[in-house]
Structures are given as structure tokens and as C-alpha cells.
Short mmCIF file of C-alpha atoms in Angstrom, two decimals:
data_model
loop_
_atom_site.label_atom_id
_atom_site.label_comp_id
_atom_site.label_asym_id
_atom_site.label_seq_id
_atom_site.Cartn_x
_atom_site.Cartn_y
_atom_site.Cartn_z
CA UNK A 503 -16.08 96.71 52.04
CA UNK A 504 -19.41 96.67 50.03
CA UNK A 505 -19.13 96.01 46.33
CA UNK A 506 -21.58 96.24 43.97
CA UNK A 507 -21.21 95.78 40.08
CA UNK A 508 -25.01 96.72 39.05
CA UNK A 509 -25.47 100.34 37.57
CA UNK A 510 -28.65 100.50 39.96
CA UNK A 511 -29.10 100.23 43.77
CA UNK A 512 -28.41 96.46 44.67
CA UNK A 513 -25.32 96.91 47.33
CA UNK A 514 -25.79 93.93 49.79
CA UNK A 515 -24.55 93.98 53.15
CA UNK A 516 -21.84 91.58 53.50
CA UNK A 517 -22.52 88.96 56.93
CA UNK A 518 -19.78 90.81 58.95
CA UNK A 519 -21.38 94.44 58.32
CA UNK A 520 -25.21 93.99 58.46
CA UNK A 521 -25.43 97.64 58.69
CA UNK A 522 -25.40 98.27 54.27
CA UNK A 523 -29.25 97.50 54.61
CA UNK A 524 -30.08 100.00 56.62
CA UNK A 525 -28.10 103.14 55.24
CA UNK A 526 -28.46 103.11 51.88
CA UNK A 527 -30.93 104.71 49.53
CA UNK A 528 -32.00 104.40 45.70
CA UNK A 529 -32.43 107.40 43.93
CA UNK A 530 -31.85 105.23 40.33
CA UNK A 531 -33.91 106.20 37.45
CA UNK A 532 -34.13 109.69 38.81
CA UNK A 533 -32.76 113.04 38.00
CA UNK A 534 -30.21 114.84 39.36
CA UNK A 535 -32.34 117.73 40.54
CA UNK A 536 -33.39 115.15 41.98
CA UNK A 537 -31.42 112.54 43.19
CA UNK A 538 -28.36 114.65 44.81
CA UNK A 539 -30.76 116.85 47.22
CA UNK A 540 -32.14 113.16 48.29
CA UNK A 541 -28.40 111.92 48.48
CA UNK A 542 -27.48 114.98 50.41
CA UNK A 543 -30.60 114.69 52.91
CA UNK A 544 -30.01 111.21 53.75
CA UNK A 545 -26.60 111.79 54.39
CA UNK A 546 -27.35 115.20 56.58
CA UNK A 547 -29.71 112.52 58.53
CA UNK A 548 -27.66 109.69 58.90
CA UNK A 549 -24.80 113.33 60.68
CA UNK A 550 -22.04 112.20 58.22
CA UNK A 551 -19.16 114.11 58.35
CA UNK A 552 -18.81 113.63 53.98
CA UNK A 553 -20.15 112.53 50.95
CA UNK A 554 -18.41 110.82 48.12
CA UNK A 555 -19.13 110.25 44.51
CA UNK A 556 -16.75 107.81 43.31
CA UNK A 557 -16.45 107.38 39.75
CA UNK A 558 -15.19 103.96 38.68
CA UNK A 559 -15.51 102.50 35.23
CA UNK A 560 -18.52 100.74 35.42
CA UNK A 561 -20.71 102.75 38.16
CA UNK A 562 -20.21 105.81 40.65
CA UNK A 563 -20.36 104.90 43.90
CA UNK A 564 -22.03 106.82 46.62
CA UNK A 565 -20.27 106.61 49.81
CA UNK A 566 -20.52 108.22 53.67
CA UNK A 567 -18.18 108.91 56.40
CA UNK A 568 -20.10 107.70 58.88
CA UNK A 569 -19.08 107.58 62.56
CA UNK A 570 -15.43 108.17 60.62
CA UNK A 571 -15.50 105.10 58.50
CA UNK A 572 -16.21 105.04 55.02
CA UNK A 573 -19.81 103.47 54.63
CA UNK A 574 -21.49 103.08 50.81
CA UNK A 575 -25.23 103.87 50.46
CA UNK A 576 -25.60 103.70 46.92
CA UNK A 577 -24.13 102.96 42.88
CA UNK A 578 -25.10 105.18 40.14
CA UNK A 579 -25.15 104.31 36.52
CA UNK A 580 -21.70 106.08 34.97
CA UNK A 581 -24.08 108.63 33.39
CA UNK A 582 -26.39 109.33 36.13
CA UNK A 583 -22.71 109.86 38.30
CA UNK A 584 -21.24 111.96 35.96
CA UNK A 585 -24.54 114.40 35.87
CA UNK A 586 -24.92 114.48 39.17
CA UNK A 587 -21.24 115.19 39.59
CA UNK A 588 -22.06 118.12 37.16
CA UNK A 589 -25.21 119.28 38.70
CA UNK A 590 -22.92 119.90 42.20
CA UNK A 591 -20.29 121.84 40.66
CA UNK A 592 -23.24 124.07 38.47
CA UNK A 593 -24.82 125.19 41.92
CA UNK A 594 -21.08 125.61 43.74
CA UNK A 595 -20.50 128.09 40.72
CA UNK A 596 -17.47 125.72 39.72
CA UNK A 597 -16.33 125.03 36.07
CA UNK A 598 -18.25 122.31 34.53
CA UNK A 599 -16.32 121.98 31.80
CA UNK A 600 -12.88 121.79 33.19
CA UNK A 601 -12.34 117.73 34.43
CA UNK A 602 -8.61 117.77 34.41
CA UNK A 603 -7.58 120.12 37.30
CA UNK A 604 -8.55 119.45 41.01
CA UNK A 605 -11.49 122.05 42.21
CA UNK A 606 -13.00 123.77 45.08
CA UNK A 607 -16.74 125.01 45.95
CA UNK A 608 -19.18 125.89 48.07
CA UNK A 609 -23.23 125.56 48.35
CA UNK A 610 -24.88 126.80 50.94
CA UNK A 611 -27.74 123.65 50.50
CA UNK A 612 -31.45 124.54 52.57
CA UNK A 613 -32.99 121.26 53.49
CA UNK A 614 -36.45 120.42 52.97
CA UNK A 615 -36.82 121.16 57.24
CA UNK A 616 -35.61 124.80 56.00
CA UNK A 617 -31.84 124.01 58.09
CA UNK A 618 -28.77 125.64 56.32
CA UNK A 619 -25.63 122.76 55.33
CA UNK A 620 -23.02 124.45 54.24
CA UNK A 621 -21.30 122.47 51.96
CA UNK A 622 -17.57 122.50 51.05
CA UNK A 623 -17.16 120.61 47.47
CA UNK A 624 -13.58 119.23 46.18
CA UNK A 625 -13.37 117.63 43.01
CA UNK A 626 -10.26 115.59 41.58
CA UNK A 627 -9.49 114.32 38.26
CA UNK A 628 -9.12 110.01 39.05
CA UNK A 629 -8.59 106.99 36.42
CA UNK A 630 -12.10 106.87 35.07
CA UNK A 631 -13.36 110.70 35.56
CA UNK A 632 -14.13 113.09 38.54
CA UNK A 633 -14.37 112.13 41.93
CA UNK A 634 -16.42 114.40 44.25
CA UNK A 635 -16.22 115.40 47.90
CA UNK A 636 -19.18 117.23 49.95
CA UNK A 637 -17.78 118.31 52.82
CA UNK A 638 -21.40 118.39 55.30
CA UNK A 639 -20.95 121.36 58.13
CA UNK A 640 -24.35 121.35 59.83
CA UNK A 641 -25.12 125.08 61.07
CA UNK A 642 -27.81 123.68 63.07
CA UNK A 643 -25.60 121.27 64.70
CA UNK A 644 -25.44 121.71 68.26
CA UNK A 645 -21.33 122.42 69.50
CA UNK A 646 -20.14 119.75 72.10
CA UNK A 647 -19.64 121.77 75.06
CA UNK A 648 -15.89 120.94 76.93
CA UNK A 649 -17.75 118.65 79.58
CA UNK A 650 -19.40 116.65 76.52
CA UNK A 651 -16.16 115.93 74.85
CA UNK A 652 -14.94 112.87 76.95
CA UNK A 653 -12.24 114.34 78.74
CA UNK A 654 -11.71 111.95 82.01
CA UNK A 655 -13.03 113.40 84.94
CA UNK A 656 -9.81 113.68 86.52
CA UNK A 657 -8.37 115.37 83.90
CA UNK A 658 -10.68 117.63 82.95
CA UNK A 659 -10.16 120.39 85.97
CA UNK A 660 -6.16 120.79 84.33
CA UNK A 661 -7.51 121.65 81.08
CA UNK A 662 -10.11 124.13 82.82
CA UNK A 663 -7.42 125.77 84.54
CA UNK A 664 -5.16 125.88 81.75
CA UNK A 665 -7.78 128.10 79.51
CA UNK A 666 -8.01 130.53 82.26
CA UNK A 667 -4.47 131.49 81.56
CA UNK A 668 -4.05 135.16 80.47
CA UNK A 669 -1.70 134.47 77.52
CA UNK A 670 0.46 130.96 76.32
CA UNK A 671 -0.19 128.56 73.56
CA UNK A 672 -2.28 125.61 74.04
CA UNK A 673 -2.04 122.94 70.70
CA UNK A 674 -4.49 120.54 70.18
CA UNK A 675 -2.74 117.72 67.74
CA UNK A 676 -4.10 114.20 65.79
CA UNK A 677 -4.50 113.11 62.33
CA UNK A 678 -7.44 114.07 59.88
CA UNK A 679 -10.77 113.69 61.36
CA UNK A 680 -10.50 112.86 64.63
CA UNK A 681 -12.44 116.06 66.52
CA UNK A 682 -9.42 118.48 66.69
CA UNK A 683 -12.02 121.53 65.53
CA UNK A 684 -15.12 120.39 67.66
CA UNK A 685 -12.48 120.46 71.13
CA UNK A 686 -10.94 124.30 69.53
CA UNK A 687 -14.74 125.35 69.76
CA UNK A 688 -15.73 123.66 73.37
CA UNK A 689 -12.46 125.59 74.47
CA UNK A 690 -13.61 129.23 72.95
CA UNK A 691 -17.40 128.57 74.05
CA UNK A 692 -15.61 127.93 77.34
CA UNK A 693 -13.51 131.25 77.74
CA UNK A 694 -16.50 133.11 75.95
CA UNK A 695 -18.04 134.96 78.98
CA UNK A 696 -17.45 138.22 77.48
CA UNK A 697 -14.72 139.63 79.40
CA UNK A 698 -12.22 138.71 76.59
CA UNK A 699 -11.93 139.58 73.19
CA UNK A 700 -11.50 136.40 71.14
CA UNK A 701 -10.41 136.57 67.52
CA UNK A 702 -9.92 133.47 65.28
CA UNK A 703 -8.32 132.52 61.75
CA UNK A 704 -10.20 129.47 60.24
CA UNK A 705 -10.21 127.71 56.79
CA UNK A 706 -13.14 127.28 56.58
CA UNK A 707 -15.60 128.51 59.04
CA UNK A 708 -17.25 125.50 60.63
CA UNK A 709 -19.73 127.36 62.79
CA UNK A 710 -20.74 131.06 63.81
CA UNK A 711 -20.11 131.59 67.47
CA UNK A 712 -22.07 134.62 68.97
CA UNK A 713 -19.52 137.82 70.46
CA UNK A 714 -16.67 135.88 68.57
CA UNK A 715 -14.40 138.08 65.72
CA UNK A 716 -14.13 135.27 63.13
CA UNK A 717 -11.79 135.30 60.17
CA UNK A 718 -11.37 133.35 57.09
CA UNK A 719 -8.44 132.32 55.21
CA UNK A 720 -8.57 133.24 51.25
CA UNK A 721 -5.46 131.84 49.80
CA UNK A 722 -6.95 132.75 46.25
CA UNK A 723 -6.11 136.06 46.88
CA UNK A 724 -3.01 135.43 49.31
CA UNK A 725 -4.93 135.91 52.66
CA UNK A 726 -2.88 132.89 54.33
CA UNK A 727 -2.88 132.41 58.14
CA UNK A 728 -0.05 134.28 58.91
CA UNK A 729 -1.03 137.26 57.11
CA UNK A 730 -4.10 137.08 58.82
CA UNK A 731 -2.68 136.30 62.04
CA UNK A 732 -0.34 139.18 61.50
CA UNK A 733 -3.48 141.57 61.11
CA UNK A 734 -5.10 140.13 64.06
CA UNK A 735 -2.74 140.64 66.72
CA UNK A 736 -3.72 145.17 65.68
CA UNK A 737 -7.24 144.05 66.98
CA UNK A 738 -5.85 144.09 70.40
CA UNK A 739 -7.48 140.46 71.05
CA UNK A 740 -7.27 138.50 74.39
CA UNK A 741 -7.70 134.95 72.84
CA UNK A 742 -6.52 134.13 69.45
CA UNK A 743 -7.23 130.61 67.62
CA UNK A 744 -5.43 129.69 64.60
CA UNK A 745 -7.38 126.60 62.76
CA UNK A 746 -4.47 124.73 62.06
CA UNK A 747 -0.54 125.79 62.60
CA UNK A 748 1.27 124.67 59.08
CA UNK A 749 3.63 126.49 58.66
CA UNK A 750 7.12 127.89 59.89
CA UNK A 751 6.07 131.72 59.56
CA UNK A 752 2.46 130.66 61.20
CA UNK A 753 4.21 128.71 64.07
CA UNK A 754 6.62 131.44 64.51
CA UNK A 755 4.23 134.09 65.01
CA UNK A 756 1.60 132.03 67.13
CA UNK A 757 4.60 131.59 69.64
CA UNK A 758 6.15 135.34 69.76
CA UNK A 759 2.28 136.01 69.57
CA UNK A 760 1.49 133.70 73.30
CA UNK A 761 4.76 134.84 74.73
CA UNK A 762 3.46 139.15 74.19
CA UNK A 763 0.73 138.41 76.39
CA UNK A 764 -2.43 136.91 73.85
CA UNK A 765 -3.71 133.21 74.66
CA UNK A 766 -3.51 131.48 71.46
CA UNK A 767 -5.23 128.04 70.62
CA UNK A 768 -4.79 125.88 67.65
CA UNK A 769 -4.24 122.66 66.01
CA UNK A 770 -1.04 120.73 64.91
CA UNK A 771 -1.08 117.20 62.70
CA UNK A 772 1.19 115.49 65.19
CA UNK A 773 0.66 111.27 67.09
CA UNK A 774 0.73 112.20 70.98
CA UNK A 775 1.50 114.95 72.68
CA UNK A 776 4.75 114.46 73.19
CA UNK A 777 5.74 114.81 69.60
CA UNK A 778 3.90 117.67 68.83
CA UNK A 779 6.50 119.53 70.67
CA UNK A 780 9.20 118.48 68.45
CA UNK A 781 6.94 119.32 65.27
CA UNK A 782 7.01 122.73 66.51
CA UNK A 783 10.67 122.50 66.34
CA UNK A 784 11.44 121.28 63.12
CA UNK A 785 9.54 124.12 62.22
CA UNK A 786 11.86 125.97 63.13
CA UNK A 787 10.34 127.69 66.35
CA UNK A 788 13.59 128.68 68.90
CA UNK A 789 13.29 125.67 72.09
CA UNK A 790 13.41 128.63 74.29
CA UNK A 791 10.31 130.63 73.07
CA UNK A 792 8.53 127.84 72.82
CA UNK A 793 9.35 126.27 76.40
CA UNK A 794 8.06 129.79 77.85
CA UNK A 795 5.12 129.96 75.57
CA UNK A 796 3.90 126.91 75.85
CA UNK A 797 0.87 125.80 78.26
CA UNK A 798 -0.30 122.21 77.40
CA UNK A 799 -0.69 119.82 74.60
CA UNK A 800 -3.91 118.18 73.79
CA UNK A 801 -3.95 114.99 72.03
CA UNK A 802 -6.88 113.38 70.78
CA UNK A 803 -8.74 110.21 68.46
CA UNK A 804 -12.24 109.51 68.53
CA UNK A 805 -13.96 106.23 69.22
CA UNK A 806 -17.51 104.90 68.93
CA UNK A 807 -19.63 104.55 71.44
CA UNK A 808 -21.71 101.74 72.05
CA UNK A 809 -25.31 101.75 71.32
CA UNK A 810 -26.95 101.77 74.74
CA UNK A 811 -29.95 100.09 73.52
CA UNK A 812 -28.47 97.13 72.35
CA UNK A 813 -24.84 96.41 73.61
CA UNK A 814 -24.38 93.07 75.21
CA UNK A 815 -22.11 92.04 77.56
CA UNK A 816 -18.87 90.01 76.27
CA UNK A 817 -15.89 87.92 77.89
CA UNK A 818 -15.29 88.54 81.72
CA UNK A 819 -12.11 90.78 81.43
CA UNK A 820 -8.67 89.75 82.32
CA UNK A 821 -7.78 89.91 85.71
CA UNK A 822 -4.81 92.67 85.33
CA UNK A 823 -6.41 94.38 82.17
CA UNK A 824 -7.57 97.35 84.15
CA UNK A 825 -5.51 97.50 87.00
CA UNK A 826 -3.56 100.58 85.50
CA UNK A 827 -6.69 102.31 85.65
CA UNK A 828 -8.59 100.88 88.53
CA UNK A 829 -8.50 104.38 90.73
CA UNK A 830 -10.56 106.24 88.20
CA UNK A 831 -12.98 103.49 88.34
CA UNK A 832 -15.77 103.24 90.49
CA UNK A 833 -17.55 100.22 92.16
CA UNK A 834 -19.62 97.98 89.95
CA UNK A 835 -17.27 99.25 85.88
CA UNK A 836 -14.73 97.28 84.85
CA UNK A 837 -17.04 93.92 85.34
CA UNK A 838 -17.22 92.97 82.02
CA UNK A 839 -16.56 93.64 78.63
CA UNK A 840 -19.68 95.04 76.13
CA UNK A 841 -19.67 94.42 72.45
CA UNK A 842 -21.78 95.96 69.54
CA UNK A 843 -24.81 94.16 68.81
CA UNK A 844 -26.84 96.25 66.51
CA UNK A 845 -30.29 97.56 65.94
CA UNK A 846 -32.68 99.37 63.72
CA UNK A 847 -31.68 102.65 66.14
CA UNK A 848 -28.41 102.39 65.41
CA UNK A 849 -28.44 101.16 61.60
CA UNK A 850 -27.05 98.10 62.95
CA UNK A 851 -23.74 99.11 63.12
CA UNK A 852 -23.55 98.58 67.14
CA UNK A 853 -22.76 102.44 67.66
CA UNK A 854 -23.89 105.14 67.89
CA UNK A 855 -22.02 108.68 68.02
CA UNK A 856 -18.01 109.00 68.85
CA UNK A 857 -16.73 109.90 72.21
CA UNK A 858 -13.04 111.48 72.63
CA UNK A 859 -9.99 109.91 74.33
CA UNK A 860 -7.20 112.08 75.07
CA UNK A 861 -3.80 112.99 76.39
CA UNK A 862 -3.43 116.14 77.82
CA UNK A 863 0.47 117.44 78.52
CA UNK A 864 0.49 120.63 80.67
CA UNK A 865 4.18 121.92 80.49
CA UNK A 866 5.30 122.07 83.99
CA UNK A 867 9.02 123.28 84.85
CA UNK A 868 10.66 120.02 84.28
CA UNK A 869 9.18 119.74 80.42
CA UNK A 870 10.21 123.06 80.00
CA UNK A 871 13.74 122.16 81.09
CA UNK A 872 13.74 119.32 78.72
CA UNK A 873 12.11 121.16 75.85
CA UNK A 874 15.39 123.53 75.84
CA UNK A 875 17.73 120.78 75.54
CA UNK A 876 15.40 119.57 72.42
CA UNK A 877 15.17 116.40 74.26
CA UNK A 878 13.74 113.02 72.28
CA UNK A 879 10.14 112.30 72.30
CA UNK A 880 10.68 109.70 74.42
CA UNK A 881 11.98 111.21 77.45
CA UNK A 882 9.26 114.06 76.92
CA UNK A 883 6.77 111.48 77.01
CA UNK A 884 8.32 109.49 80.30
CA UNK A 885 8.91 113.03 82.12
CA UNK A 886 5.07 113.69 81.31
CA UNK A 887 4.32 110.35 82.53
CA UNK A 888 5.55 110.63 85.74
CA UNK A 889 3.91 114.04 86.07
CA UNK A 890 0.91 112.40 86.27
CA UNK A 891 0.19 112.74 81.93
CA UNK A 892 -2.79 110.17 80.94
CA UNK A 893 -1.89 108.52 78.10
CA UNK A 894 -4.09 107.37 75.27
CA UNK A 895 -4.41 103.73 76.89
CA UNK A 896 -6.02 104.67 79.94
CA UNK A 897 -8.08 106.74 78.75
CA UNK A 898 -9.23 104.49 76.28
CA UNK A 899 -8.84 101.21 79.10
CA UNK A 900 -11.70 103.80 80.83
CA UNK A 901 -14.20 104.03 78.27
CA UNK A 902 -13.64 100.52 77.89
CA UNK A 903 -14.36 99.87 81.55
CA UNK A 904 -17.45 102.27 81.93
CA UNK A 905 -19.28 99.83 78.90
CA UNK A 906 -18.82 103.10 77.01
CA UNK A 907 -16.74 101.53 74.32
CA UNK A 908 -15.62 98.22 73.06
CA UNK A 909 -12.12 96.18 72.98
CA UNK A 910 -12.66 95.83 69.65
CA UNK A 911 -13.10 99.54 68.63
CA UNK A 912 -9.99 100.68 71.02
CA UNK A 913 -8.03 98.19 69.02
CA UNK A 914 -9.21 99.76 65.29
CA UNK A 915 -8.71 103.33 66.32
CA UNK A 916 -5.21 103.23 68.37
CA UNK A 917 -2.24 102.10 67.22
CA UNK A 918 -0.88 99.16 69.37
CA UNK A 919 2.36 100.58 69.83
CA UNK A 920 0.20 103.29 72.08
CA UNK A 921 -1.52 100.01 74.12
CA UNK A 922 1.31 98.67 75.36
CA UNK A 923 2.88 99.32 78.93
CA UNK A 924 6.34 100.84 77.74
CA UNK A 925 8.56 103.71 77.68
CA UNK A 926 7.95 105.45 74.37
#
């Protein structure tokens, strides 16, 4: 982690992250008219997912999420911070004057190129004053399409055939920031052809997608997702997609709501596949209506991809370290192993962009069987398994393989318990 005790710009890239150089920016000894559109352009530039202004005793640090780990570009003097802090929540129509309660805004920011960023602001009351959170959604942004996401090649034709299903549920499930939203919209750009109608409950919006109905959840005024899912299904849709399932009356109605005949899509905050089954249980859905609603989990992290111009090959691999995975390869991967170099294209960090790996559980007859009996995760996950399921390390061991990805980066990003060759 960078640290930096001057009130001005002087954060110095430590020798194991060379990348601090190249990312941040000094907007000391300017105003905050000034300095937070600068901030907010550099970030919109560098495709962050946030910004941060971090208020600590001595400075306010200005950090990124970059490629999804935190990055900081730049330190503010505490009074510079705290008026630029100020300045956000003026133009997100938030009170300036209230510092004790959490907060939530939004600014519709036009860039100097005359894009639209819509920005979602959080502030939080923290030991030494305000922090503040800029959520970045690009509307300019190009969506991933479901070929682009990373989805093996063998894989991917399940999935396909899974969305042409005339009504089930389909979950997509991993922690916080790892592309749950970006697959929902590949699927629905997918299915969008026009002979369906397609209806879906978001908080927020992330994107406008053309000849799709798109609702918005407004808990200020109690428009939750279930009461808006509840309104939904009078549209008569064909395809529904819930943003996130969180709770029991959601779940509940998402199931009843793929077992009436509507294809529903959403997320669920669950570790593999397998156990997002049983978080639809303790939720209290009934095993049977979900065993004969259910179509497929998706499970999902994101890794970064090497920087093609200059990775570098590493350590000849082990002789058995791709042998699970050595029918999906073809002649020539799997050779050796590339590591991140970096280079002024990719601000020296080695990377550039995130790819997907993924676990995809279609619910066959057998799962179903077992999902009745409320069986364990781990017999869910060995049933799956033997169905032919992918699990997280081969899909990762491929990207690996393919000089897509390094060792190093599977290792950060998946939890070893997920590595290693075992029943689970």
C-alpha cells in the first residue's frame, strides 16, 4: 500500500508496485471546481470502477478501484479534502451540512469529451470526518457481449441453451465486484431479439438497453424489489431480471414467478454454485419449487489479464499442473508460464482489463433429486462434478495455460481451498 504523509502530491511508488508513478495526478493548490472534475476525469480514463476520498487526520487520500484493487492517485491537504468532499455532495443535491449520518447521491457528471458518467455518491461519517464514494457508471461504456465475458469455449453452448428456455430461474452468484451485473446484461442483450418482452428491477440502473422495460428500485419511498417485482409480473413479461435477490419475499416470488411460466435472471451473494442453492433455502424458498424452477447457477470472479505487450514468459510449468485441463487445450498453450512485466500502456501494473472465470451448474434431474432432500453443499458440488460442472480451478488452470493470466493473479483472486483437487 502507498503511504504518503505530505498534504500535497508526493505518493511514491513503493519497489514492488511501480505502477503509483504512472496513475496519479496533482490537482494541489487548486480549487475544487477545479480539482474534483480533474480527479473525476482521470479516474473515468484510467475505467475505474470507484473513487474514494479518504479523510484521515492529517490528509485525504484519493484512491481508485482499479482493475478491482484499491490503487491511490493522490493526498489532499485536510482542507482542500473536506471542500472537495463538500463541493460533491452540493452538485448531488445532498446535505452539506449534515456530517454525522451516512448519505446517498447522484450527479449525472458531462466530461470535457461531452460523455455522460453517471455517478452514484455515498458518504459515511469515519474517525476524522467524511469519507466519500463515487460510484463511476460509464453510459458510453461499451456492454461485454456473452462471447466477450470469458466463458470457456466448451461451456459456453450450455449457458446459450439455457437462456433459450421459455421460463426457470437462472442465478448468477459471487461477492462484491466481481462482474455479476456486466454477465446479467450479456445474458438480456443475448435473449433481446425482440420476440420477448423483457422487464427488469435494478438498483441502480447501470446502463439503458434499447426495447428493454427497465425499472428502478426507490426504497425512499418503499418501492423495494418485491413490490416492484410484484407489479411486474401484470406487464405480462417473457424475461424478468431482478438485480440482486435479498430477500425471503424477493426469493419467494422470483421462484413462484419462473415456475408460472416467466424466465427470470438475477444475482445472489453466494462462493460457488453449489452453495447458492442452499442460500436460496435458508431463505426460506420450499426445496421443491425451487428444484422445478431452477435452470442453472452461474458462478463467477474476475481476474486480470496480462498485458499483451509486455508479458514475459516465467518458470516452465509443472509437469501434472495442467493435466486436469489438458483436453480444452490446444497444441502449442500450456508451454509455459507468463508473468506481468509492466509498461507505460499498461501503467505498469502488468495488466490490463479483467477477464471472467466461471462455474456454471445447469440443474439436471439428479441435482434436482438432491436439491429436495436439501442435500449438503458438498454432495451438490460432487454430483455437479461428475455431470461434467467446471469448477473455478480449471477454468482459471485455462486462462493460465492460454498466457491469458498469471499464477500469481489466480492465486490473489481464488481462495485456495477452491485450487485444490478435493471433494468440497
Amino acid at each position: 500500500m502507498l503511504q504518503d504523509r505530505d498534504t500535497t502530491v508526493n505518493i511514491k511508488a513503493s519497489r514492488s508496485e511501480p505502477w503509483g508513478h504512472s496513475l496519479r495526478i496533482d490537482v494541489s493548490g487548486q480549487e475544487p471546481e477545479e480539482a474534483v472534475p480533474r480527479l473525476i476525469d482521470h479516474a473515468a480514463g484510467l475505467h475505474v470502477s470507484d473513487l474514494f476520498f479518504n479523510t484521515n487526520e492529517d490528509r485525504v487520500d484519493v484512491g481508485v478501484r482499479h482493475l478491482g484493487i484499491l490503487r491511490y492517485i493522490s493526498s489532499l491537504s485536510p482542507d482542500l479534502g473536506r471542500r472537495c468532499i463538500s463541493f460533491v455532495k452540493t452538485i448531488a443535491n445532498m446535505n452539506i451540512s449534515e456530517r454525522r449520518r451516512p448519505m446517498d447521491g447522484r450527479w449525472l457528471y458531462r466530461n470535457r469529451t461531452g460523455g455522460q458518467l453517471d455517478l452514484r455518491i455515498n458518504t459515511i461519517p469515519t474517525l476524522h470526518g467524511e469519507d466519500c464514494t463515487l460510484r463511476i457508471l460509464d453510459q458510453g461504456s461499451n456492454l461485454l457481449s456473452l462471447d466477450q465475458l470469458g466463458i470457456d469455449a466448451h461451456v459456453y453452448p450450455e449457458l446459450v441453451k439455457i437462456l433459450k428456455s421459455p421460463s426457470g430461474l437462472v442465478l448468477v452468484t459471487g461477492p462484491t465486484e466481481t462482474g455479476k451485473s456486466t454477465t446479467l446484461y450479456a445474458c438480456l442483450s443475448h435473449i433481446n431479439t425482440g420476440d420477448r418482452k423483457i422487464n427488469t428491477i435494478e438498483d441502480p440502473i447501470e446502463y439503458s438497453l434499447q426495447g428493454i422495460r427497465q425499472s428502478q428500485v426507490n426504497t425512499t419511498i418503499d418501492v423495494t424489489f418485491d413490490e416492484l417485482l410484484r407489479s411486474v409480473l401484470r406487464q405480462a413479461p417473457d424475461v424478468i431480471m431482478i438485480g440482486e435477490i435479498r430477500d425471503r419475499e424477493t426469493a419467494m416470488t422470483a421462484v413462484r414467478a419462473a415456475g408460472s411460466g416467466h424466465l427470470v435472471l438475477s444475482t445472489l451473494h453466494a462462493p460457488v454454485a453449489s452453495a447458492a442453492i442452499h442460500s436460496m433455502l435458508r431463505l426460506e424458498v420450499h426445496p421443491y419449487l425451487l428444484s422445478t424452477s431452477l435452470l442453472a447457477v452461474v458462478s463467477q470472479r474476475l481476474l486480470r489479464k496480462l498485458c499483451p505487450r509486455c508479458k514475459e514468459p516465467g518458470e516452465l510449468p509443472a509437469h501434472d499442473l495442467f493435466e486436469d485441463v489438458k483436453q480444452w487445450l490446444k497444441p502449442g498453450e500450456a508451454e509455459r508460464l507468463y508473468e506481468p512485466r509492466g509498461c507505460q500502456e499498461c501503467h505498469m501494473t502488468g495488466y490490463t482489463g479483467r477477464i471472467g472465470v466461471f462455474e456454471v451448474l445447469p440443474v439436471s434431474p439428479a441435482i434436482r433429486a438432491l436439491i429436495d432432500d436439501k442435500a449438503p453443499v458438498p454432495f451438490l458440488r460432487k454430483k455437479a462434478v461428475e455431470e461434467g460442472m467446471v469448477e473455478f480451478r480449471h477454468s482459471a488452470m485455462l486462462k493460465v495455460g492460454r498466457g491469458e493470466t498469471s499464477m500469481r493473479e489466480v492465486t490473489r483472486v481464488l481462495p485456495a481451498e477452491y485450487l485444490v483437487h478435493k471433494d468440497q
